[in-house]
PDB file of C-alpha atoms and ligand atoms in Angstrom:
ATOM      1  CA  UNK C 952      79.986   6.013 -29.526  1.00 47.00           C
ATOM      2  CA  UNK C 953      83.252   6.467 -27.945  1.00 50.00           C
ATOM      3  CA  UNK C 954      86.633   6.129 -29.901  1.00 50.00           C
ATOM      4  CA  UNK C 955      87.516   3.361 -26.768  1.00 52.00           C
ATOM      5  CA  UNK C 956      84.243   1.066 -28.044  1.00 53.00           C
ATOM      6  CA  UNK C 957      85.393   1.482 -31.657  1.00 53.00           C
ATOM      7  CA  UNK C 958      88.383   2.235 -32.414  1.00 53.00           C
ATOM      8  CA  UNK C 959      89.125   3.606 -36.158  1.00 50.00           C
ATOM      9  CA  UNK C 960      90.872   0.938 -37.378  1.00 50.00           C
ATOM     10  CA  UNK C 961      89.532  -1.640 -40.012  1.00 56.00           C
ATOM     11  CA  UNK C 962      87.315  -4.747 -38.418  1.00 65.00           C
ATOM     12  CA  UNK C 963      88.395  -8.301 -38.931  1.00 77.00           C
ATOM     13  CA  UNK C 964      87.999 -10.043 -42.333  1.00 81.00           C
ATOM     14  CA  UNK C 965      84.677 -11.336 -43.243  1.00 81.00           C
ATOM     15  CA  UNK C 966      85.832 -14.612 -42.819  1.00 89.00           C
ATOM     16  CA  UNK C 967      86.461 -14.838 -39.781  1.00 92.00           C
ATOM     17  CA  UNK C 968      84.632 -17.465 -38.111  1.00 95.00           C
ATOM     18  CA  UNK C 969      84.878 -19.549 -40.891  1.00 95.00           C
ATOM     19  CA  UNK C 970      88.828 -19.225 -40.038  1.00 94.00           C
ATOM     20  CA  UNK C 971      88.469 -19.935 -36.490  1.00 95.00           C
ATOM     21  CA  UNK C 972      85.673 -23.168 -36.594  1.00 96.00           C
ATOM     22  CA  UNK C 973      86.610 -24.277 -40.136  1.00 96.00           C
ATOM     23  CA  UNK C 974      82.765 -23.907 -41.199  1.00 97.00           C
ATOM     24  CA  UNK C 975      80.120 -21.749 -41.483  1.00 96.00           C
ATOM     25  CA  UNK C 976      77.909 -23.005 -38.438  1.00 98.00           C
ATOM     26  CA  UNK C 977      75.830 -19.768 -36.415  1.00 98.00           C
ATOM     27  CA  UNK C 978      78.003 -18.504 -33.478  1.00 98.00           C
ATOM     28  CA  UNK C 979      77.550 -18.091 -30.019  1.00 98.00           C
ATOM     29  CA  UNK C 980      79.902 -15.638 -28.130  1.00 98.00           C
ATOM     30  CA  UNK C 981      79.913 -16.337 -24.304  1.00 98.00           C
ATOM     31  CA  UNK C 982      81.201 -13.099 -22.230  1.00 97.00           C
ATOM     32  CA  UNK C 983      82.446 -14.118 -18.864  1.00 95.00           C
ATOM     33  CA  UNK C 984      82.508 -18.480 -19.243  1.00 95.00           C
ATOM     34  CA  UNK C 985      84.531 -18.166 -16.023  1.00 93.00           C
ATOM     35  CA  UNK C 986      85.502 -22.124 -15.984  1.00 93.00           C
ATOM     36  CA  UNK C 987      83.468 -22.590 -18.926  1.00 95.00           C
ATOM     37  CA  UNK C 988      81.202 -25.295 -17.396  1.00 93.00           C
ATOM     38  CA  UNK C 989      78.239 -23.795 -19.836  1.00 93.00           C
ATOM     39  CA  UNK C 990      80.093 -23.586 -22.623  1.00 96.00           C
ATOM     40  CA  UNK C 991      80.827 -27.130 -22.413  1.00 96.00           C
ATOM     41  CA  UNK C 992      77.051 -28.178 -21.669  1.00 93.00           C
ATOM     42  CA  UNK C 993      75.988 -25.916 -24.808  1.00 94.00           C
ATOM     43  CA  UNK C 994      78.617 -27.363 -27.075  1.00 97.00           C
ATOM     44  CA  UNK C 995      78.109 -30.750 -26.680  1.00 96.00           C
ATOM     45  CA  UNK C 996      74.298 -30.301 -26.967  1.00 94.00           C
ATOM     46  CA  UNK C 997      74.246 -27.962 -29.550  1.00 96.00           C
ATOM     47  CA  UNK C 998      77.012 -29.690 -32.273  1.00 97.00           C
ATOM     48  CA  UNK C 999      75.135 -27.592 -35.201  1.00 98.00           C
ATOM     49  CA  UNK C1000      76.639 -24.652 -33.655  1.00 98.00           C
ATOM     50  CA  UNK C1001      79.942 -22.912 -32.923  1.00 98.00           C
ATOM     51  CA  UNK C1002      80.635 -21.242 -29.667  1.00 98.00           C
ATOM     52  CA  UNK C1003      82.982 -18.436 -28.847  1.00 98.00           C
ATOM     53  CA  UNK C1004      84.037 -17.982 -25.013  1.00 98.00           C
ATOM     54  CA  UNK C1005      85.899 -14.429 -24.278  1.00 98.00           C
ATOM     55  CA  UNK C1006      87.285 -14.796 -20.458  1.00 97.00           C
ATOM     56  CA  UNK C1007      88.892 -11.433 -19.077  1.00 94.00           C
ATOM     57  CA  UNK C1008      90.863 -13.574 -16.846  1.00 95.00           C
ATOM     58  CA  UNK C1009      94.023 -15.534 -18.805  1.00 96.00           C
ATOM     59  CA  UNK C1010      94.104 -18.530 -15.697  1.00 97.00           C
ATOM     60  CA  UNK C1011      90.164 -18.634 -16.303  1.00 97.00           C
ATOM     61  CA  UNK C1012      90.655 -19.198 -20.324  1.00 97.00           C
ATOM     62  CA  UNK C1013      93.297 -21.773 -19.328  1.00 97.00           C
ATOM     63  CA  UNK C1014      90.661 -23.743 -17.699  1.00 98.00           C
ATOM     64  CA  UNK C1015      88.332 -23.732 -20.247  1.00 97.00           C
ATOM     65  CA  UNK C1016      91.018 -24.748 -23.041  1.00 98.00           C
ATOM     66  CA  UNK C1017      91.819 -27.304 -20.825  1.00 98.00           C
ATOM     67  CA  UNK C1018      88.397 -28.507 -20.591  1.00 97.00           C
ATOM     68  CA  UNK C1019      87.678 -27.731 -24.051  1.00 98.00           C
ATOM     69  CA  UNK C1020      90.193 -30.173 -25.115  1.00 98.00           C
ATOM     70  CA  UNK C1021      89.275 -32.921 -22.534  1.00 98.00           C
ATOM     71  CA  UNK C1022      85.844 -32.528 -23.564  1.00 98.00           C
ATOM     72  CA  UNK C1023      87.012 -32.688 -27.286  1.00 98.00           C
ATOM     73  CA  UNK C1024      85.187 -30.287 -28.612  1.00 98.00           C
ATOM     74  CA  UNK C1025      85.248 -29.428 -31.701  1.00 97.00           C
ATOM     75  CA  UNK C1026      82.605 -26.138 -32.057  1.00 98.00           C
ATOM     76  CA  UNK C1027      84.121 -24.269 -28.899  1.00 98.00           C
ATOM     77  CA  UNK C1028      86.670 -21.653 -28.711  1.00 98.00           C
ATOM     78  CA  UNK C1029      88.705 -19.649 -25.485  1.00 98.00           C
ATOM     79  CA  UNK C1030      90.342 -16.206 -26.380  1.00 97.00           C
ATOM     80  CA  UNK C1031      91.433 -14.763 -23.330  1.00 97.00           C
ATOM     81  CA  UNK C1032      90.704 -10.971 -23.694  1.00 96.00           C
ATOM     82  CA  UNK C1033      88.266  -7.916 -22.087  1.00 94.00           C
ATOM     83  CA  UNK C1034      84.798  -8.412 -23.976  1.00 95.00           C
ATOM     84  CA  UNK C1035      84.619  -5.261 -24.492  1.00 93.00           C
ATOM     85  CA  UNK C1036      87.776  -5.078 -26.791  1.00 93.00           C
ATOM     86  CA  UNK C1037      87.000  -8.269 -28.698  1.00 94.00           C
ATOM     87  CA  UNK C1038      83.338  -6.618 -29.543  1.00 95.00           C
ATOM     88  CA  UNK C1039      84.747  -3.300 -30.623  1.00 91.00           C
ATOM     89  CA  UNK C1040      86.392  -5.357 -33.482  1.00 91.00           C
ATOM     90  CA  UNK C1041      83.689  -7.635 -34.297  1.00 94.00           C
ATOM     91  CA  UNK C1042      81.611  -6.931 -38.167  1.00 93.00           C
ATOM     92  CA  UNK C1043      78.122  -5.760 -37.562  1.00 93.00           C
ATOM     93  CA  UNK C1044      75.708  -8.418 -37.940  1.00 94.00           C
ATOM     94  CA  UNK C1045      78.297 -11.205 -37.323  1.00 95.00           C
ATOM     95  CA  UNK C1046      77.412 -12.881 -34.157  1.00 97.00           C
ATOM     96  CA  UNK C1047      74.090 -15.229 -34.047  1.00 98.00           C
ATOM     97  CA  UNK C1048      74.013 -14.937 -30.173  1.00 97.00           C
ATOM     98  CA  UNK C1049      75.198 -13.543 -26.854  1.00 98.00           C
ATOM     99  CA  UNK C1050      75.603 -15.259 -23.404  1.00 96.00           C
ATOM    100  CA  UNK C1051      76.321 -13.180 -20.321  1.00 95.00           C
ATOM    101  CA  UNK C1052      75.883 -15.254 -17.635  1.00 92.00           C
ATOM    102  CA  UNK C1053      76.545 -13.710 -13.965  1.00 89.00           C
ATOM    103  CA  UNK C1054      78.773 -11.122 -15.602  1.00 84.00           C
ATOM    104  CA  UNK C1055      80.072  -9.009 -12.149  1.00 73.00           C
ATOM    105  CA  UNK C1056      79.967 -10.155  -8.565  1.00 63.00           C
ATOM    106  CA  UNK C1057      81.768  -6.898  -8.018  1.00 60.00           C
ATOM    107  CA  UNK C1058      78.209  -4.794  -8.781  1.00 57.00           C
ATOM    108  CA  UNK C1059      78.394  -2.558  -5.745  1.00 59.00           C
ATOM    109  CA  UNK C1060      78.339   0.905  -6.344  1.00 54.00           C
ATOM    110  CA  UNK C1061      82.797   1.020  -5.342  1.00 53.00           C
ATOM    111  CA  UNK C1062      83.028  -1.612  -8.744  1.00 56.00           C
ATOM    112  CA  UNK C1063      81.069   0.461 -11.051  1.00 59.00           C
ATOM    113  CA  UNK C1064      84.101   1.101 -13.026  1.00 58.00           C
ATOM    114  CA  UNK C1065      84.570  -2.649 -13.651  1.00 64.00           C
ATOM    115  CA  UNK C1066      81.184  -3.147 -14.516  1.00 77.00           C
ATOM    116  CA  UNK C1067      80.529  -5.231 -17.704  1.00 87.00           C
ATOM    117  CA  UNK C1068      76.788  -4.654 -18.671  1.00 87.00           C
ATOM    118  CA  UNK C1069      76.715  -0.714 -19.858  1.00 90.00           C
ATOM    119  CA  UNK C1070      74.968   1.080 -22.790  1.00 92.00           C
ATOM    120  CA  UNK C1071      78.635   1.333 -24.593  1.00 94.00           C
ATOM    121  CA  UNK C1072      78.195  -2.707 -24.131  1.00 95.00           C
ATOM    122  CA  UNK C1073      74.520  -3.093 -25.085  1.00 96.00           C
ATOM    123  CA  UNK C1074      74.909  -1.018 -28.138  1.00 96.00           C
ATOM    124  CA  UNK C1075      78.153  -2.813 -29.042  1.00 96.00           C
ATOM    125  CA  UNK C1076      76.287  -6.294 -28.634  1.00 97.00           C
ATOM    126  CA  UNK C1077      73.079  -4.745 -30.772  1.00 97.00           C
ATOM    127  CA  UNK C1078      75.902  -3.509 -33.341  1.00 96.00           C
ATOM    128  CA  UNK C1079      77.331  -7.231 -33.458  1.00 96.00           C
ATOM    129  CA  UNK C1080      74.443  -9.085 -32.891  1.00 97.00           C
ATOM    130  CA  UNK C1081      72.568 -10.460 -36.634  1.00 97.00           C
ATOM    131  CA  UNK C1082      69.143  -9.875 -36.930  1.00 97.00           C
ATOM    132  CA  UNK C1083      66.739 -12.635 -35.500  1.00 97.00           C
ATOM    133  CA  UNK C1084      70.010 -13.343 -32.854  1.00 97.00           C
ATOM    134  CA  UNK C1085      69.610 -13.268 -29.675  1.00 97.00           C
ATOM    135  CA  UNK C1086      71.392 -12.394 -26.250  1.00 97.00           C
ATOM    136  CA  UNK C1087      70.732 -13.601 -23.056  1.00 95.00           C
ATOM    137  CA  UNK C1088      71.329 -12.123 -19.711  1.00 94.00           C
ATOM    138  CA  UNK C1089      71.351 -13.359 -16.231  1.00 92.00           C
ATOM    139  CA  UNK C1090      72.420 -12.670 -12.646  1.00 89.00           C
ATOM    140  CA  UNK C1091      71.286 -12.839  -9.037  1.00 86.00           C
ATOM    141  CA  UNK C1092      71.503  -9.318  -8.577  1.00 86.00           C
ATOM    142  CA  UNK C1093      67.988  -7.970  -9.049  1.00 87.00           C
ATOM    143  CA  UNK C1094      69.913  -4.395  -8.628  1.00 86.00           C
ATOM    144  CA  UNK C1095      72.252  -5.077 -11.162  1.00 85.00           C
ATOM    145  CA  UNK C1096      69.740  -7.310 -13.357  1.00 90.00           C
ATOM    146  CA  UNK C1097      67.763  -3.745 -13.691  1.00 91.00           C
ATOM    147  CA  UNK C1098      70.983  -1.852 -14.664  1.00 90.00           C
ATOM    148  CA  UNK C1099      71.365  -5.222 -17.540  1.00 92.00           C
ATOM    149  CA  UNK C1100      68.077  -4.461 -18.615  1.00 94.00           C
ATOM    150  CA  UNK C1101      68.011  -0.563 -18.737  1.00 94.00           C
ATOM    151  CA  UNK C1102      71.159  -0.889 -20.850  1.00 95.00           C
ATOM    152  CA  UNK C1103      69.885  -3.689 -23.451  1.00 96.00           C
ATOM    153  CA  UNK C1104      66.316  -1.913 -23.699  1.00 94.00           C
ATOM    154  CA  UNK C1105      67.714   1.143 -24.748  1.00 95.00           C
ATOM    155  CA  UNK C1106      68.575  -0.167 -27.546  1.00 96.00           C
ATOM    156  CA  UNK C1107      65.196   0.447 -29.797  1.00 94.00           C
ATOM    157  CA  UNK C1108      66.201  -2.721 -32.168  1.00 96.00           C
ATOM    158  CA  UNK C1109      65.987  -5.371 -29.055  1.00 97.00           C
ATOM    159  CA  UNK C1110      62.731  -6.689 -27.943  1.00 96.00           C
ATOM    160  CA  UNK C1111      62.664  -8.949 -25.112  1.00 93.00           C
ATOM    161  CA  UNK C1112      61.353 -12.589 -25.303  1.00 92.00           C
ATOM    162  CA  UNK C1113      60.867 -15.361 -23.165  1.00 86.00           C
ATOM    163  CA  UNK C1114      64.301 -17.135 -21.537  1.00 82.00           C
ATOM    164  CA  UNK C1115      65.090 -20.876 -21.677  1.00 77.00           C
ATOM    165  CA  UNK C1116      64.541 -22.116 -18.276  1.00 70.00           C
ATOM    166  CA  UNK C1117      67.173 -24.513 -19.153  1.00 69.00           C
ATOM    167  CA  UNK C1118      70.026 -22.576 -19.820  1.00 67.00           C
ATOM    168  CA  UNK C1119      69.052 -20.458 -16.810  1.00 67.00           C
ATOM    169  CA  UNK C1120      70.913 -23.261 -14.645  1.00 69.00           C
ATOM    170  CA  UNK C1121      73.377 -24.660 -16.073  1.00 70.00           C
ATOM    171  CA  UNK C1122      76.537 -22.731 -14.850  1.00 77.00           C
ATOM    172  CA  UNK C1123      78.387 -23.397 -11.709  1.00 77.00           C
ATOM    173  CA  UNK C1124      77.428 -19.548 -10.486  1.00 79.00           C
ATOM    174  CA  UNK C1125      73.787 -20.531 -11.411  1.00 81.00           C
ATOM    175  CA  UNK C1126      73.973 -23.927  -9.224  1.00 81.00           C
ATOM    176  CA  UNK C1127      75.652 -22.062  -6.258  1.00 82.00           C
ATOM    177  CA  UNK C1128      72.785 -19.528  -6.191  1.00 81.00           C
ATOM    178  CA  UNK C1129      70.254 -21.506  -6.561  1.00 83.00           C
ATOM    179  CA  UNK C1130      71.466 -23.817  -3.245  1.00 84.00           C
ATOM    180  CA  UNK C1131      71.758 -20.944  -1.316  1.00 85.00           C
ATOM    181  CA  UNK C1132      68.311 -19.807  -1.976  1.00 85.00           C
ATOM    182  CA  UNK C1133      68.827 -16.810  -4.307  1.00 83.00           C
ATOM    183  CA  UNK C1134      66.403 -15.423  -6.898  1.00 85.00           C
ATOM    184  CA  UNK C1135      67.792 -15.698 -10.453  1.00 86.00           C
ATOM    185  CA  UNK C1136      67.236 -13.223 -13.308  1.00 89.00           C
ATOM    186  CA  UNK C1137      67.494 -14.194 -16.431  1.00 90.00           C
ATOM    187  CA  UNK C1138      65.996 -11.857 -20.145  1.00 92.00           C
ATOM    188  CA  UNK C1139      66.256 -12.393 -23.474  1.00 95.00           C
ATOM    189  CA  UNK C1140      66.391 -10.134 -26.326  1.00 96.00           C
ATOM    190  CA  UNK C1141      65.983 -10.552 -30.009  1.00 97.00           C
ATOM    191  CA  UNK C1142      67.641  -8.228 -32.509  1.00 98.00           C
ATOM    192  CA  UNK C1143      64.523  -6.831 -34.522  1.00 96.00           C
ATOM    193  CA  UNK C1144      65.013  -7.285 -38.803  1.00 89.00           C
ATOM    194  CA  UNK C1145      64.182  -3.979 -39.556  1.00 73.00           C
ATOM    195  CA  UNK C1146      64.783  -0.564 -37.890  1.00 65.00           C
TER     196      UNK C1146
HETATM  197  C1  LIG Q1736      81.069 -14.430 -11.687  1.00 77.49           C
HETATM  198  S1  LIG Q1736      81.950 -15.190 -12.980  1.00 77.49           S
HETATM  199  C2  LIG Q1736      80.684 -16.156 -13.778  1.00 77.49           C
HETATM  200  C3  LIG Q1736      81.240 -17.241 -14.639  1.00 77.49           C
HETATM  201  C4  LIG Q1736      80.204 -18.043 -15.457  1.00 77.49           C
HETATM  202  N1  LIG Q1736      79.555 -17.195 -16.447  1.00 77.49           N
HETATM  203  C5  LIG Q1736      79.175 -18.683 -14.554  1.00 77.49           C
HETATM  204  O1  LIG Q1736      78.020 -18.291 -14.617  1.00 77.49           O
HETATM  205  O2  LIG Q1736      79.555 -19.594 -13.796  1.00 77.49           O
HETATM  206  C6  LIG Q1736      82.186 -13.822 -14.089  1.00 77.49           C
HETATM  207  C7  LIG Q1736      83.249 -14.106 -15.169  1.00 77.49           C
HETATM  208  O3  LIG Q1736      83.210 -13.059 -16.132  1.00 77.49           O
HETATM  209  C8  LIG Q1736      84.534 -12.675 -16.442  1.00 77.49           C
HETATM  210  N2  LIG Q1736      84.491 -11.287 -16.914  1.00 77.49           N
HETATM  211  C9  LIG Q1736      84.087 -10.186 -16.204  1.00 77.49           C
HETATM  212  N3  LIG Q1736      84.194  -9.085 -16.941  1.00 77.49           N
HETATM  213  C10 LIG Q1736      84.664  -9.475 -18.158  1.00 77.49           C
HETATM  214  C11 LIG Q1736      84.988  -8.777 -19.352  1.00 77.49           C
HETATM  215  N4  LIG Q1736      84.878  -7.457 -19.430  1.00 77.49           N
HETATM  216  N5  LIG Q1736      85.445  -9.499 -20.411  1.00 77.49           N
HETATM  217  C12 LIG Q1736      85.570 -10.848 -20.331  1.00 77.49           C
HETATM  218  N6  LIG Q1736      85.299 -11.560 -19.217  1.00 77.49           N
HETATM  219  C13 LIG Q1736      84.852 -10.881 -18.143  1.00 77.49           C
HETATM  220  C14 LIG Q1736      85.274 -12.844 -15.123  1.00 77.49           C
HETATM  221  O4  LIG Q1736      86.674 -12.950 -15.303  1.00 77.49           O
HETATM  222  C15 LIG Q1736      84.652 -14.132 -14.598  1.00 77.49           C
HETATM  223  O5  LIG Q1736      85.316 -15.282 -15.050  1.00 77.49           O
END
């Protein structure tokens, strides 16, 4: 693993999400909430949880703060940051489950360099993700769906399962896709116990 997806200084205090939410609820990480419309339907339906939204863009994390606080929710979280940087610093084992939710409309071959899903990323998710967790992955790009899912079943410790129809919809990149007529692709994995 490169020095760039973890760096050699020491990972954040066991405690941390206890710090954060104030309990010791499971956590969801969201990658990407862009205006955090999901993270908003997942936190007010799932109130036994805690949710953790890391937005690369710092008017984008604004948003969801904003609607965070409208909302008043109490289980979500904004920190506006790269994903990939939050993750490197994240304990092994400490994260319950992943969201990446139409992670790159930039997945043409000229925006490879800016493109999220990568092995560095899948291992670093695996590395993060607790055993039983889960991560789900979806986009319209069957192209870049295949790259998602190359990446995350490299990773001999993920199995894929069946996806929540659900959840499949319920962000605003979802509902604009789905209008104009556009497959979706959506897998799940689950972090195996054992090696
Ligand atoms: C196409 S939008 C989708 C937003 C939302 N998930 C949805 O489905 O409506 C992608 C979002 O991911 C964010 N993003 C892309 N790469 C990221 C990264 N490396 N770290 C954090 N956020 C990232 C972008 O800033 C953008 O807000």
């Amino acid at each position: 693993m490169s020095d760039l997806f973890r760096p050699n200084w020491s990972a954040l205090p066991e405690t941390y999400w206890t710090e954060i939410f104030g309990d010791d609820r499971p956590v969801a990480v969201e990658i990407g909430p862009g205006l955090g419309e999901f993270l908003e339907f997942v936190a007010k339906h799932q109130p036994d949880w805690n949710f953790f939204a890391v937005e690369r863009s710092r008017a984008r994390a604004a948003t969801v703060r904003r609607r965070i606080d409208a909302a008043r929710l109490t289980n979500a979280r904004v920190l506006s940051a790269p994903a990939e940087c939050v993750l490197a610093i994240l304990r092994d084992s400490s994260v319950d489950r992943f969201y990446i939710q139409f992670p790159d409309p930039w997945w043409k071959r000229r925006h490879k360099r800016r493109r999220l899903m990568t092995p560095q990323l899948a291992t670093q998710l695996c590395r993060v993700l607790r055993p039983g967790g889960a991560i789900e992955f979806i986009t319209d790009v069957e192209e870049y769906y295949d790259v998602g899912r190359a990446a995350l079943r490299s990773e001999r410790r993920l199995i894929e399962i069946s996806t929540d129809p659900e959840l499949q919809t319920a962000t605003s990149f979802a509902r604009k896709a789905i209008k104009r007529g556009w497959k979706l692709h959506a897998a799940t994995y689950r972090k195996l116990a054992v090696d």
